[in-house]
Amino acid sequence: MSKTDFIPSLPLRDIVVFPSMIVPLFVGREKSIKALDEVMKSNKKIVLVAQKNAEIDNPSSEDLYSIGCESKILQLLKLPDGTVKVLVEGIQKVKIKEFKNEKDYLTSSVEILTEKAEKKEELLAFSIAIVRKLEKLSNLNKKISFELMSNLKDQKDPSRIADHISGQLNISISEKQKLLEILDLKDRLNSLMEHIDKEINVISVEKRIRGRVKNQM
């Protein structure tokens, strides 16, 4: 399935939005605010795409990744300082075929990407094992909320589990973007397991070092 029309698009400096993820964004750039104003007049759909370099104020197509997330605006609030707070929900992954910067805001034509997921039952069992591993990590670093862990345990769709965990991991924007771009669900789950294992190992090593320093003192 593809879309030939151009959709208002929002470059993101420091976040990658995944499908089914609900997240607040603070928007201050004039072009981005105009894009939000435009979508609020119609179906509230907008394409969210991460910047390769957060420092660039007026990104061109070369400064943006080619895979983003078509999303829906759930709430919009204009703040006294001129910035806008929006609550967005990721809907589906899209490949950007073309960017246009002709209007007062960025637009893009997109193609909807479909995830490859074979042997769903096996993948569900694997995703449940990842949730257990994530729980071990959350006990170590306390950065993942109890509410999110409860929701993940109740979730039965391995793709949604992968999306929710991807958004929560303490990794760089470029690493999150790589996760967004993996269309084979099994490969994505394997990558998530590697990231979680790596984080657990780092925290464990840090704790051992602190323990040794404390004993020496």
Coordinates of N, CA and C in Angstrom, one line a residue:
M1 N 0.9 -1.2 0.0 CA 0.0 0.0 0.0 C 0.9 1.2 0.0
S2 N 0.5 2.2 -0.8 CA 1.3 3.4 -0.9 C 0.4 4.7 -0.9
K3 N 1.1 5.8 -0.6 CA 0.3 7.0 -0.6 C 1.0 8.0 -1.5
T4 N 0.3 8.6 -2.4 CA 0.9 9.5 -3.4 C 0.8 10.9 -2.9
D5 N -0.1 11.2 -2.0 CA -0.3 12.6 -1.5 C 0.8 12.9 -0.5
F6 N 1.0 14.2 -0.3 CA 2.1 14.6 0.6 C 1.4 15.0 2.0
I7 N 2.0 14.4 3.0 CA 1.4 14.5 4.4 C 2.3 15.5 5.2
P8 N 1.8 16.4 6.0 CA 2.6 17.2 6.8 C 3.5 16.3 7.7
S9 N 4.7 16.7 7.9 CA 5.7 15.9 8.6 C 6.5 16.7 9.6
L10 N 6.9 16.0 10.6 CA 7.5 16.7 11.8 C 8.9 16.1 12.0
P11 N 10.0 16.8 11.9 CA 11.3 16.3 12.2 C 11.5 16.3 13.7
L12 N 12.0 15.2 14.3 CA 12.2 15.1 15.7 C 13.7 15.1 16.0
R13 N 14.1 15.9 17.0 CA 15.5 16.1 17.4 C 16.0 14.9 18.2
D14 N 15.3 14.4 19.2 CA 15.9 13.6 20.2 C 15.0 12.4 20.6
I15 N 14.2 11.9 19.6 CA 13.3 10.8 20.0 C 13.0 10.1 18.7
V16 N 12.8 8.7 18.8 CA 12.3 7.9 17.7 C 10.9 7.4 18.1
V17 N 9.9 7.7 17.4 CA 8.5 7.2 17.8 C 8.2 5.9 17.0
F18 N 7.7 4.9 17.8 CA 7.4 3.6 17.3 C 5.9 3.4 17.2
P19 N 5.4 2.5 16.4 CA 3.9 2.3 16.3 C 3.4 1.8 17.7
S20 N 2.2 2.3 18.0 CA 1.5 2.0 19.3 C 2.1 2.7 20.5
M21 N 3.1 3.5 20.3 CA 3.7 4.3 21.4 C 3.0 5.6 21.5
I22 N 2.6 6.0 22.7 CA 2.0 7.3 23.0 C 3.0 8.1 23.8
V23 N 3.3 9.3 23.2 CA 4.4 10.1 23.8 C 4.1 11.6 23.7
P24 N 4.5 12.4 24.7 CA 4.3 13.8 24.6 C 5.5 14.4 23.9
L25 N 5.3 15.4 23.0 CA 6.3 16.1 22.3 C 6.2 17.6 22.6
F26 N 7.3 18.3 22.8 CA 7.3 19.8 22.9 C 7.9 20.3 21.6
V27 N 7.0 21.1 20.9 CA 7.4 21.6 19.6 C 7.6 23.1 19.6
G28 N 8.7 23.6 19.1 CA 9.0 25.0 19.2 C 9.3 25.7 17.9
R29 N 9.7 24.9 16.9 CA 10.1 25.4 15.6 C 8.9 25.9 14.8
E30 N 9.0 27.0 14.2 CA 7.8 27.7 13.5 C 7.2 26.8 12.4
K31 N 8.1 26.1 11.6 CA 7.6 25.3 10.5 C 6.8 24.1 11.1
S32 N 7.4 23.5 12.2 CA 6.7 22.4 12.9 C 5.4 22.7 13.4
I33 N 5.3 23.9 14.0 CA 4.0 24.4 14.6 C 3.0 24.6 13.5
K34 N 3.4 25.1 12.3 CA 2.5 25.2 11.2 C 2.1 23.9 10.6
A35 N 2.9 22.9 10.7 CA 2.6 21.5 10.2 C 1.5 21.0 11.2
L36 N 1.6 21.2 12.5 CA 0.6 20.7 13.4 C -0.7 21.5 13.2
D37 N -0.6 22.8 13.0 CA -1.9 23.6 12.7 C -2.6 23.0 11.5
E38 N -1.9 22.6 10.5 CA -2.5 22.1 9.3 C -3.2 20.7 9.5
V39 N -2.5 19.8 10.2 CA -3.1 18.5 10.4 C -4.3 18.6 11.4
M40 N -4.3 19.6 12.3 CA -5.5 19.7 13.2 C -6.8 20.1 12.4
K41 N -6.6 20.6 11.2 CA -7.8 21.0 10.4 C -8.4 19.8 9.7
S42 N -7.6 18.7 9.6 CA -8.2 17.5 8.9 C -8.2 16.3 9.8
N43 N -7.4 15.2 9.4 CA -7.5 13.9 10.1 C -6.6 13.7 11.2
K44 N -5.8 14.8 11.5 CA -4.8 14.8 12.7 C -3.7 13.8 12.5
K45 N -3.5 13.3 11.2 CA -2.4 12.4 10.9 C -1.1 13.2 10.5
I46 N 0.0 12.7 11.0 CA 1.3 13.4 10.7 C 2.4 12.4 10.7
V47 N 3.4 12.6 9.8 CA 4.6 11.7 9.8 C 5.7 12.3 10.7
L48 N 6.1 11.4 11.6 CA 7.2 11.8 12.5 C 8.4 11.1 12.1
V49 N 9.5 11.8 11.9 CA 10.8 11.3 11.4 C 11.9 11.9 12.2
A50 N 12.9 11.0 12.6 CA 14.0 11.5 13.4 C 15.1 12.2 12.6
Q51 N 15.7 13.2 13.2 CA 16.9 13.9 12.5 C 18.1 13.1 12.8
K52 N 19.0 13.1 11.9 CA 20.3 12.4 12.1 C 21.2 13.2 13.0
N53 N 21.0 14.5 13.0 CA 21.8 15.4 13.9 C 20.8 16.4 14.5
A54 N 20.7 16.3 15.9 CA 19.7 17.1 16.6 C 20.0 18.6 16.6
E55 N 21.3 19.0 16.2 CA 21.7 20.4 16.3 C 21.1 21.2 15.1
I56 N 20.7 20.5 14.1 CA 20.2 21.3 12.8 C 18.8 21.8 13.1
D57 N 18.7 23.1 12.9 CA 17.4 23.8 13.1 C 16.4 23.6 12.0
N58 N 16.9 23.7 10.8 CA 16.0 23.6 9.6 C 16.5 22.4 8.7
P59 N 16.1 21.2 9.1 CA 16.6 20.0 8.4 C 16.1 19.9 7.0
S60 N 17.0 19.4 6.1 CA 16.5 19.1 4.7 C 16.4 17.6 4.7
S61 N 16.0 17.0 3.5 CA 15.8 15.6 3.4 C 17.1 14.8 3.7
E62 N 18.3 15.4 3.4 CA 19.5 14.7 3.7 C 19.8 14.6 5.2
D63 N 19.1 15.4 6.0 CA 19.4 15.4 7.5 C 18.4 14.5 8.2
L64 N 17.5 13.9 7.5 CA 16.4 13.1 8.1 C 16.5 11.6 7.7
Y65 N 16.1 10.7 8.6 CA 16.1 9.3 8.2 C 15.0 9.0 7.2
S66 N 15.1 7.9 6.5 CA 14.1 7.7 5.4 C 13.0 6.8 5.9
I67 N 13.1 6.3 7.2 CA 12.0 5.5 7.8 C 11.5 6.3 9.0
G68 N 10.1 6.5 9.0 CA 9.5 7.2 10.1 C 8.3 6.5 10.6
C69 N 7.4 7.2 11.3 CA 6.2 6.6 11.8 C 5.0 7.6 11.5
E70 N 4.0 7.1 10.8 CA 2.8 7.8 10.6 C 2.1 7.8 12.0
S71 N 1.7 8.9 12.5 CA 1.1 9.0 13.8 C -0.1 9.9 13.8
K72 N -0.8 9.8 14.9 CA -2.1 10.6 15.1 C -1.9 11.5 16.3
I73 N -2.4 12.8 16.2 CA -2.3 13.7 17.3 C -3.5 13.5 18.2
L74 N -3.3 13.2 19.5 CA -4.4 12.9 20.4 C -4.8 14.2 21.1
Q75 N -3.8 15.0 21.4 CA -4.1 16.3 22.1 C -3.1 17.3 21.7
L76 N -3.5 18.6 21.7 CA -2.6 19.7 21.3 C -2.9 20.8 22.3
L77 N -1.8 21.3 22.8 CA -1.9 22.4 23.8 C -0.9 23.5 23.5
K78 N -1.4 24.7 23.2 CA -0.5 25.9 22.9 C -0.1 26.5 24.3
L79 N 1.2 26.6 24.5 CA 1.7 27.1 25.8 C 2.0 28.6 25.7
P80 N 2.0 29.3 26.9 CA 2.2 30.7 26.9 C 3.5 31.2 26.2
D81 N 4.5 30.4 26.2 CA 5.8 30.8 25.7 C 5.9 30.6 24.2
G82 N 4.8 30.2 23.5 CA 4.7 30.1 22.1 C 5.0 28.6 21.6
T83 N 5.5 27.8 22.5 CA 5.7 26.4 22.1 C 4.4 25.6 22.2
V84 N 4.4 24.4 21.6 CA 3.2 23.6 21.6 C 3.5 22.3 22.2
K85 N 2.6 21.8 23.0 CA 2.8 20.4 23.6 C 1.7 19.5 22.9
V86 N 2.2 18.4 22.3 CA 1.3 17.5 21.7 C 1.5 16.1 22.2
L87 N 0.4 15.4 22.3 CA 0.4 14.0 22.7 C 0.1 13.2 21.4
V88 N 1.1 12.4 21.0 CA 1.0 11.7 19.7 C 1.0 10.2 19.9
E89 N 0.3 9.5 19.0 CA 0.3 8.0 19.1 C 0.8 7.5 17.7
G90 N 1.9 6.7 17.8 CA 2.4 6.1 16.6 C 1.4 5.1 16.0
I91 N 1.2 5.1 14.7 CA 0.3 4.1 14.1 C 1.0 3.0 13.3
Q92 N 1.8 3.5 12.3 CA 2.5 2.5 11.5 C 3.8 3.0 10.9
K93 N 4.7 2.1 10.6 CA 6.0 2.4 10.0 C 5.8 2.8 8.6
V94 N 6.5 3.9 8.2 CA 6.4 4.3 6.8 C 7.8 4.6 6.2
K95 N 8.0 4.3 4.9 CA 9.2 4.7 4.2 C 8.9 6.0 3.5
I96 N 9.8 7.0 3.7 CA 9.5 8.3 3.0 C 10.1 8.2 1.6
K97 N 9.2 8.3 0.6 CA 9.6 8.3 -0.8 C 10.2 9.6 -1.2
E98 N 9.6 10.7 -0.7 CA 10.1 12.0 -1.1 C 9.6 13.0 -0.1
F99 N 10.6 14.0 0.2 CA 10.3 15.1 1.1 C 10.0 16.3 0.2
K100 N 9.1 17.2 0.7 CA 9.0 18.5 0.0 C 9.0 19.6 1.0
N101 N 9.8 20.6 0.7 CA 9.9 21.8 1.7 C 9.3 23.0 1.1
E102 N 8.4 22.8 0.2 CA 7.8 24.0 -0.6 C 6.9 24.9 0.2
K103 N 6.2 24.3 1.1 CA 5.2 25.1 1.9 C 5.8 25.7 3.1
D104 N 5.0 26.2 4.0 CA 5.5 26.8 5.3 C 6.0 25.7 6.2
Y105 N 5.8 24.4 5.8 CA 6.2 23.3 6.7 C 6.6 22.1 5.8
L106 N 7.2 21.1 6.4 CA 7.7 20.0 5.7 C 6.6 19.0 5.4
T107 N 6.6 18.4 4.2 CA 5.7 17.4 3.8 C 6.4 16.2 3.2
S108 N 5.8 15.0 3.2 CA 6.4 13.9 2.6 C 5.4 12.9 2.0
S109 N 5.8 12.2 1.0 CA 5.0 11.1 0.5 C 5.5 9.8 1.0
V110 N 4.7 8.9 1.4 CA 5.2 7.7 2.1 C 4.6 6.4 1.6
E111 N 5.3 5.4 1.9 CA 4.8 4.0 1.6 C 4.8 3.3 2.9
I112 N 3.6 2.6 3.2 CA 3.4 1.9 4.5 C 4.3 0.6 4.4
L113 N 5.0 0.4 5.5 CA 5.9 -0.8 5.6 C 5.2 -1.9 6.4
T114 N 5.3 -3.1 5.9 CA 4.6 -4.2 6.6 C 5.7 -5.1 7.3
E115 N 5.5 -5.4 8.5 CA 6.5 -6.2 9.2 C 6.4 -7.7 8.8
K116 N 7.6 -8.3 8.7 CA 7.6 -9.8 8.4 C 7.6 -10.5 9.7
A117 N 6.6 -11.3 10.0 CA 6.5 -12.1 11.2 C 6.0 -13.5 11.0
E118 N 6.9 -14.5 11.0 CA 6.6 -15.9 10.8 C 6.6 -16.6 12.1
K119 N 5.8 -17.7 12.2 CA 5.7 -18.5 13.5 C 5.4 -17.6 14.7
K120 N 4.3 -16.9 14.6 CA 3.9 -16.0 15.7 C 3.9 -16.6 17.1
E121 N 3.5 -17.8 17.2 CA 3.5 -18.4 18.6 C 4.9 -18.5 19.2
E122 N 5.9 -18.9 18.3 CA 7.3 -19.0 18.8 C 7.8 -17.6 19.1
L123 N 7.4 -16.6 18.3 CA 7.9 -15.2 18.5 C 7.2 -14.6 19.8
L124 N 6.0 -15.1 20.1 CA 5.3 -14.6 21.3 C 6.1 -15.2 22.5
A125 N 6.5 -16.4 22.5 CA 7.2 -17.0 23.6 C 8.6 -16.3 23.8
F126 N 9.2 -16.0 22.7 CA 10.5 -15.3 22.7 C 10.3 -13.9 23.3
S127 N 9.2 -13.2 22.9 CA 9.0 -11.8 23.3 C 8.6 -11.8 24.8
I128 N 8.0 -12.9 25.3 CA 7.7 -13.0 26.8 C 9.0 -13.2 27.6
A129 N 9.9 -13.9 27.0 CA 11.2 -14.1 27.6 C 12.0 -12.8 27.7
I130 N 11.8 -12.0 26.6 CA 12.5 -10.6 26.6 C 11.9 -9.7 27.7
V131 N 10.5 -9.8 27.9 CA 9.9 -9.0 28.9 C 10.4 -9.4 30.3
R132 N 10.6 -10.7 30.5 CA 11.2 -11.2 31.8 C 12.6 -10.6 32.0
K133 N 13.4 -10.6 30.9 CA 14.7 -10.1 31.0 C 14.7 -8.6 31.2
L134 N 13.7 -7.9 30.6 CA 13.6 -6.4 30.8 C 13.2 -6.1 32.3
E135 N 12.4 -7.0 32.9 CA 12.0 -6.9 34.3 C 13.2 -6.9 35.2
K136 N 14.2 -7.9 34.8 CA 15.4 -8.0 35.6 C 16.2 -6.7 35.5
L137 N 16.2 -6.1 34.3 CA 16.9 -4.8 34.0 C 16.3 -3.7 34.8
S138 N 14.9 -3.7 34.8 CA 14.2 -2.6 35.5 C 14.4 -2.7 37.1
N139 N 14.6 -3.9 37.6 CA 15.0 -4.0 39.0 C 16.3 -3.5 39.3
L140 N 17.2 -3.5 38.3 CA 18.6 -3.0 38.5 C 18.7 -1.5 38.3
N141 N 18.0 -0.9 37.3 CA 18.2 0.5 37.0 C 17.0 1.4 37.4
K142 N 15.8 0.8 37.7 CA 14.6 1.5 38.2 C 14.1 2.6 37.2
K143 N 14.5 2.4 35.9 CA 14.1 3.4 34.9 C 12.8 3.1 34.1
I144 N 12.3 1.9 34.4 CA 11.1 1.5 33.6 C 10.0 1.4 34.6
S145 N 8.9 2.0 34.3 CA 7.8 2.2 35.3 C 7.1 0.8 35.5
F146 N 6.5 0.7 36.7 CA 5.7 -0.5 37.1 C 4.5 -0.7 36.1
E147 N 3.9 0.5 35.7 CA 2.8 0.4 34.8 C 3.1 -0.2 33.5
L148 N 4.3 0.3 32.9 CA 4.7 -0.3 31.6 C 5.0 -1.7 31.7
M149 N 5.7 -2.2 32.8 CA 6.0 -3.6 32.9 C 4.7 -4.4 33.0
S150 N 3.7 -3.9 33.7 CA 2.4 -4.6 33.8 C 1.7 -4.7 32.5
N151 N 1.8 -3.6 31.7 CA 1.2 -3.6 30.4 C 1.9 -4.6 29.4
L152 N 3.2 -4.7 29.6 CA 4.0 -5.6 28.7 C 3.6 -7.0 29.0
K153 N 3.4 -7.3 30.3 CA 3.1 -8.7 30.7 C 1.7 -9.1 30.2
D154 N 0.8 -8.2 30.1 CA -0.5 -8.5 29.6 C -0.6 -8.5 28.1
Q155 N 0.4 -8.0 27.4 CA 0.4 -7.9 25.9 C 0.6 -9.2 25.3
K156 N -0.1 -9.6 24.3 CA 0.0 -10.9 23.6 C 0.5 -10.7 22.1
D157 N 0.8 -9.5 21.7 CA 1.2 -9.3 20.3 C 2.7 -9.0 20.4
P158 N 3.6 -10.0 19.8 CA 5.0 -9.8 19.9 C 5.5 -8.5 19.2
S159 N 4.8 -8.1 18.2 CA 5.2 -6.9 17.5 C 5.0 -5.6 18.4
R160 N 3.9 -5.6 19.1 CA 3.6 -4.5 20.0 C 4.6 -4.5 21.2
I161 N 4.9 -5.7 21.7 CA 5.9 -5.8 22.7 C 7.2 -5.2 22.3
A162 N 7.6 -5.6 21.1 CA 8.9 -5.1 20.5 C 8.9 -3.6 20.4
D163 N 7.8 -3.0 19.9 CA 7.7 -1.6 19.8 C 7.8 -0.9 21.1
H164 N 7.0 -1.3 22.1 CA 7.0 -0.7 23.4 C 8.4 -0.8 24.1
I165 N 9.1 -1.9 24.0 CA 10.4 -2.0 24.6 C 11.4 -1.2 23.8
S166 N 11.3 -1.1 22.5 CA 12.3 -0.3 21.7 C 12.2 1.1 22.1
G167 N 11.0 1.7 22.4 CA 10.9 3.0 22.8 C 11.5 3.3 24.2
Q168 N 11.6 2.3 25.1 CA 12.0 2.5 26.4 C 13.5 2.3 26.7
L169 N 14.2 1.6 25.8 CA 15.6 1.3 26.0 C 16.5 2.5 26.1
N170 N 17.5 2.4 27.0 CA 18.5 3.5 27.2 C 19.6 3.4 26.2
I171 N 19.2 3.6 24.9 CA 20.2 3.6 23.8 C 20.1 4.8 23.0
S172 N 21.1 5.0 22.1 CA 21.2 6.2 21.3 C 20.0 6.3 20.3
I173 N 19.8 7.5 19.8 CA 18.8 7.7 18.7 C 19.1 6.9 17.5
S174 N 20.4 6.8 17.1 CA 20.7 6.1 15.9 C 20.4 4.6 16.1
E175 N 20.7 4.1 17.3 CA 20.4 2.7 17.6 C 18.9 2.4 17.6
K176 N 18.1 3.3 18.2 CA 16.6 3.2 18.1 C 16.1 3.2 16.7
Q177 N 16.7 4.1 15.9 CA 16.3 4.2 14.5 C 16.6 2.8 13.8
K178 N 17.7 2.2 14.1 CA 18.0 0.9 13.5 C 16.9 -0.1 13.9
L179 N 16.5 -0.1 15.1 CA 15.4 -1.0 15.6 C 14.1 -0.7 14.8
L180 N 13.8 0.6 14.6 CA 12.6 0.9 13.8 C 12.7 0.4 12.4
E181 N 13.9 0.4 11.8 CA 14.0 0.0 10.4 C 14.1 -1.5 10.2
I182 N 14.2 -2.3 11.3 CA 14.2 -3.8 11.1 C 12.8 -4.3 10.9
L183 N 12.5 -4.8 9.7 CA 11.2 -5.3 9.4 C 10.9 -6.7 9.7
D184 N 12.0 -7.5 9.9 CA 11.8 -8.9 10.3 C 11.7 -8.9 11.8
L185 N 10.5 -9.4 12.3 CA 10.2 -9.3 13.8 C 11.2 -10.1 14.6
K186 N 11.6 -11.3 14.1 CA 12.5 -12.2 14.8 C 13.9 -11.5 15.0
D187 N 14.3 -10.8 13.9 CA 15.6 -10.1 13.9 C 15.5 -9.0 15.0
R188 N 14.4 -8.3 15.0 CA 14.2 -7.2 15.9 C 14.2 -7.6 17.3
L189 N 13.5 -8.8 17.6 CA 13.5 -9.3 19.0 C 14.9 -9.7 19.4
N190 N 15.6 -10.3 18.5 CA 17.0 -10.7 18.8 C 17.9 -9.5 19.1
S191 N 17.7 -8.4 18.4 CA 18.4 -7.2 18.6 C 18.1 -6.6 20.0
L192 N 16.8 -6.7 20.3 CA 16.3 -6.2 21.6 C 17.0 -7.0 22.8
M193 N 17.0 -8.3 22.6 CA 17.6 -9.1 23.7 C 19.1 -8.8 23.9
E194 N 19.8 -8.5 22.8 CA 21.2 -8.2 22.8 C 21.4 -6.8 23.6
H195 N 20.5 -5.9 23.3 CA 20.6 -4.5 23.9 C 20.4 -4.7 25.5
I196 N 19.4 -5.5 25.8 CA 19.0 -5.6 27.2 C 20.1 -6.4 28.0
D197 N 20.7 -7.5 27.4 CA 21.8 -8.2 28.0 C 23.0 -7.3 28.2
K198 N 23.3 -6.5 27.2 CA 24.4 -5.6 27.3 C 24.2 -4.6 28.4
E199 N 23.0 -4.0 28.6 CA 22.7 -3.1 29.6 C 22.9 -3.7 31.0
I200 N 22.3 -5.0 31.1 CA 22.4 -5.7 32.4 C 23.9 -5.9 32.7
N201 N 24.7 -6.3 31.8 CA 26.1 -6.6 32.0 C 26.9 -5.3 32.4
V202 N 26.5 -4.2 31.8 CA 27.2 -2.9 32.2 C 26.9 -2.5 33.6
I203 N 25.6 -2.6 34.0 CA 25.1 -2.3 35.3 C 25.8 -3.2 36.4
S204 N 25.9 -4.5 36.0 CA 26.5 -5.5 36.9 C 28.0 -5.2 37.2
V205 N 28.7 -4.9 36.1 CA 30.1 -4.5 36.2 C 30.3 -3.3 37.1
E206 N 29.4 -2.2 36.8 CA 29.5 -1.0 37.6 C 29.3 -1.3 39.1
K207 N 28.3 -2.2 39.4 CA 28.0 -2.5 40.8 C 29.2 -3.2 41.4
R208 N 29.9 -4.1 40.7 CA 31.0 -4.8 41.2 C 32.2 -3.9 41.5
I209 N 32.4 -2.9 40.6 CA 33.4 -1.9 40.8 C 33.2 -1.1 42.0
R210 N 31.9 -0.6 42.2 CA 31.5 0.2 43.3 C 31.7 -0.6 44.6
G211 N 31.4 -1.9 44.6 CA 31.5 -2.7 45.7 C 33.0 -2.8 46.2
R212 N 33.9 -3.0 45.2 CA 35.3 -3.1 45.5 C 35.9 -1.8 46.0
V213 N 35.5 -0.7 45.4 CA 35.9 0.6 45.9 C 35.5 0.8 47.4
K214 N 34.2 0.5 47.6 CA 33.7 0.6 49.0 C 34.5 -0.2 50.0
N215 N 34.8 -1.5 49.6 CA 35.5 -2.4 50.5 C 37.0 -1.8 50.8
Q216 N 37.6 -1.3 49.7 CA 38.9 -0.7 49.9 C 39.0 0.5 50.8
M217 N 37.9 1.3 50.7 CA 37.8 2.5 51.6 C 37.6 2.0 53.0

